[in-house]
């Protein structure tokens, strides 16, 4: 559905330290926030390509230190950060194949050094950025051999 608290293609969910559940409501182009009893707290985002607007948000995480909400905006080929109230922060990237550009970013994690690792799905690679979103390196390329990817989607890290 399209009403607040309803979904149309919810793809990724995460939690924050405030006991909220955050869901990327992809076809409604928004992030929905719920308390742990399932009550809708707020939603943010709307369809578009302007600053702060979303087009098919996929991956969503909450930064473990800053509490920023970080969203992979696949349809606009960029990453957004938002504060806990849904106010826009930094927007990173644009469509392309160069370093720091995206083509369908899907998943994201923050490693223990504060680096952002993004699965850049249609570019068949991972991209790594420092804590200030400065591009560091690319991992992988298209293929099926060791170190190669075919449209990487979700991403996770273990404690090591």
Tab-separated table of C-alpha atoms in Angstrom:
chain	number	residue	atom	x	y	z
A	1	UNK	CA	0.000	0.000	0.000
A	2	UNK	CA	0.895	3.658	-0.156
A	3	UNK	CA	-0.415	4.919	3.183
A	4	UNK	CA	1.967	5.571	6.070
A	5	UNK	CA	2.821	2.252	7.671
A	6	UNK	CA	2.051	0.330	4.479
A	7	UNK	CA	4.599	-1.023	2.013
A	8	UNK	CA	5.104	-1.560	-1.676
A	9	UNK	CA	8.202	-3.743	-2.165
A	10	UNK	CA	9.962	-3.544	1.197
A	11	UNK	CA	13.424	-4.934	0.487
A	12	UNK	CA	15.854	-4.212	3.317
A	13	UNK	CA	15.312	-3.671	7.030
A	14	UNK	CA	17.654	-2.711	9.846
A	15	UNK	CA	17.444	-1.518	13.432
A	16	UNK	CA	18.971	1.367	15.329
A	17	UNK	CA	20.021	1.755	18.950
A	18	UNK	CA	16.785	3.614	19.707
A	19	UNK	CA	14.763	0.420	19.163
A	20	UNK	CA	13.453	1.459	15.766
A	21	UNK	CA	12.990	-0.754	12.742
A	22	UNK	CA	13.855	0.999	9.470
A	23	UNK	CA	12.573	-0.402	6.176
A	24	UNK	CA	13.417	0.619	2.619
A	25	UNK	CA	9.968	0.868	1.025
A	26	UNK	CA	11.346	0.728	-2.498
A	27	UNK	CA	8.319	1.255	-4.727
A	28	UNK	CA	7.029	4.046	-2.470
A	29	UNK	CA	10.479	5.699	-2.631
A	30	UNK	CA	10.770	6.210	1.096
A	31	UNK	CA	12.232	4.920	4.329
A	32	UNK	CA	9.683	3.862	6.953
A	33	UNK	CA	10.516	3.894	10.649
A	34	UNK	CA	8.619	1.785	13.201
A	35	UNK	CA	8.937	1.168	16.908
A	36	UNK	CA	9.448	-2.419	18.058
A	37	UNK	CA	5.713	-2.844	18.653
A	38	UNK	CA	5.132	-2.226	14.931
A	39	UNK	CA	3.749	1.303	15.272
A	40	UNK	CA	4.625	3.650	12.433
A	41	UNK	CA	6.843	6.453	13.815
A	42	UNK	CA	7.686	8.374	10.641
A	43	UNK	CA	8.568	8.053	6.971
A	44	UNK	CA	10.806	10.177	4.838
A	45	UNK	CA	11.679	10.404	1.176
A	46	UNK	CA	9.666	10.999	-1.960
A	47	UNK	CA	10.037	10.096	-5.625
A	48	UNK	CA	12.439	12.306	-7.523
A	49	UNK	CA	16.021	13.100	-8.350
A	50	UNK	CA	16.398	16.351	-6.414
A	51	UNK	CA	18.530	16.666	-3.291
A	52	UNK	CA	17.005	14.417	-0.631
A	53	UNK	CA	14.554	12.679	-2.946
A	54	UNK	CA	14.713	8.942	-3.586
A	55	UNK	CA	14.115	6.639	-6.528
A	56	UNK	CA	13.958	2.963	-5.563
A	57	UNK	CA	15.834	2.997	-2.256
A	58	UNK	CA	17.316	-0.411	-1.539
A	59	UNK	CA	19.969	-0.843	1.154
A	60	UNK	CA	19.516	1.010	4.422
A	61	UNK	CA	21.773	0.976	7.482
A	62	UNK	CA	22.281	3.062	10.585
A	63	UNK	CA	25.846	4.184	11.225
A	64	UNK	CA	26.945	2.525	14.475
A	65	UNK	CA	28.646	5.656	15.848
A	66	UNK	CA	26.895	8.678	14.327
A	67	UNK	CA	23.349	7.214	14.106
A	68	UNK	CA	23.071	8.577	10.564
A	69	UNK	CA	20.669	6.684	8.345
A	70	UNK	CA	22.457	5.728	5.131
A	71	UNK	CA	20.414	4.801	2.063
A	72	UNK	CA	21.417	3.256	-1.265
A	73	UNK	CA	19.322	5.211	-3.778
A	74	UNK	CA	19.525	2.725	-6.666
A	75	UNK	CA	17.327	4.614	-9.128
A	76	UNK	CA	19.364	7.811	-8.771
A	77	UNK	CA	22.710	5.952	-8.546
A	78	UNK	CA	23.834	7.606	-5.325
A	79	UNK	CA	24.043	7.279	-1.546
A	80	UNK	CA	22.183	9.561	0.880
A	81	UNK	CA	22.711	10.167	4.559
A	82	UNK	CA	19.887	11.374	6.779
A	83	UNK	CA	19.681	12.288	10.439
A	84	UNK	CA	17.311	10.397	12.728
A	85	UNK	CA	14.444	12.769	11.839
A	86	UNK	CA	14.894	12.197	8.104
A	87	UNK	CA	16.679	15.454	7.300
A	88	UNK	CA	19.091	15.080	4.402
A	89	UNK	CA	22.824	15.144	5.067
A	90	UNK	CA	25.416	14.142	2.490
A	91	UNK	CA	24.707	12.896	-1.023
A	92	UNK	CA	27.486	10.823	-2.575
A	93	UNK	CA	28.020	9.709	-6.156
A	94	UNK	CA	26.279	9.889	-9.468
A	95	UNK	CA	25.621	7.526	-12.334
A	96	UNK	CA	28.700	6.199	-14.042
A	97	UNK	CA	31.461	3.655	-14.133
A	98	UNK	CA	34.303	5.794	-12.790
A	99	UNK	CA	35.627	5.545	-9.247
A	100	UNK	CA	33.086	7.009	-6.843
A	101	UNK	CA	30.245	6.716	-9.363
A	102	UNK	CA	27.481	4.143	-9.083
A	103	UNK	CA	25.158	2.142	-11.256
A	104	UNK	CA	22.517	0.624	-9.024
A	105	UNK	CA	24.026	0.742	-5.525
A	106	UNK	CA	22.261	-1.907	-3.476
A	107	UNK	CA	23.937	-2.715	-0.168
A	108	UNK	CA	26.190	-0.899	2.270
A	109	UNK	CA	28.110	-1.601	5.474
A	110	UNK	CA	30.470	0.322	7.735
A	111	UNK	CA	33.619	-1.551	8.743
A	112	UNK	CA	35.413	-1.276	12.092
A	113	UNK	CA	37.643	1.497	10.661
A	114	UNK	CA	34.638	3.611	9.699
A	115	UNK	CA	35.008	2.852	5.982
A	116	UNK	CA	31.872	2.567	3.880
A	117	UNK	CA	31.694	-0.467	1.597
A	118	UNK	CA	29.021	-0.262	-1.108
A	119	UNK	CA	27.856	-3.054	-3.404
A	120	UNK	CA	27.695	-1.289	-6.760
A	121	UNK	CA	25.441	-3.851	-8.404
A	122	UNK	CA	25.309	-2.969	-12.093
A	123	UNK	CA	28.998	-2.039	-12.096
A	124	UNK	CA	29.699	-5.535	-10.680
A	125	UNK	CA	32.000	-4.306	-7.919
A	126	UNK	CA	32.363	-3.103	-4.371
A	127	UNK	CA	33.510	0.448	-3.709
A	128	UNK	CA	35.210	1.507	-0.510
A	129	UNK	CA	35.129	5.046	0.896
A	130	UNK	CA	36.704	6.544	3.996
A	131	UNK	CA	34.634	7.985	6.849
A	132	UNK	CA	34.373	11.320	4.967
A	133	UNK	CA	33.147	9.615	1.790
A	134	UNK	CA	36.472	10.021	-0.022
A	135	UNK	CA	36.882	7.189	-2.529
A	136	UNK	CA	39.587	4.693	-1.527
A	137	UNK	CA	39.379	1.719	-3.874
A	138	UNK	CA	37.334	-0.687	-5.942
A	139	UNK	CA	37.177	-4.415	-5.301
A	140	UNK	CA	36.199	-6.833	-8.040
A	141	UNK	CA	34.990	-6.639	-11.600
A	142	UNK	CA	32.381	-8.414	-13.697
A	143	UNK	CA	32.855	-12.142	-14.036
A	144	UNK	CA	32.575	-15.513	-12.355
A	145	UNK	CA	36.171	-16.123	-11.324
A	146	UNK	CA	37.754	-15.522	-7.936
A	147	UNK	CA	37.494	-11.811	-7.050
A	148	UNK	CA	34.820	-11.173	-9.667
A	149	UNK	CA	31.114	-10.404	-9.226
A	150	UNK	CA	27.864	-10.672	-11.103
A	151	UNK	CA	25.603	-7.913	-9.776
A	152	UNK	CA	26.472	-7.957	-6.061
A	153	UNK	CA	23.463	-7.073	-3.915
A	154	UNK	CA	23.520	-7.314	-0.139
A	155	UNK	CA	26.730	-7.094	1.828
A	156	UNK	CA	27.651	-8.051	5.378
A	157	UNK	CA	30.785	-8.151	7.513
A	158	UNK	CA	31.740	-10.512	10.254
A	159	UNK	CA	33.407	-9.334	13.456
A	160	UNK	CA	36.886	-10.186	12.138
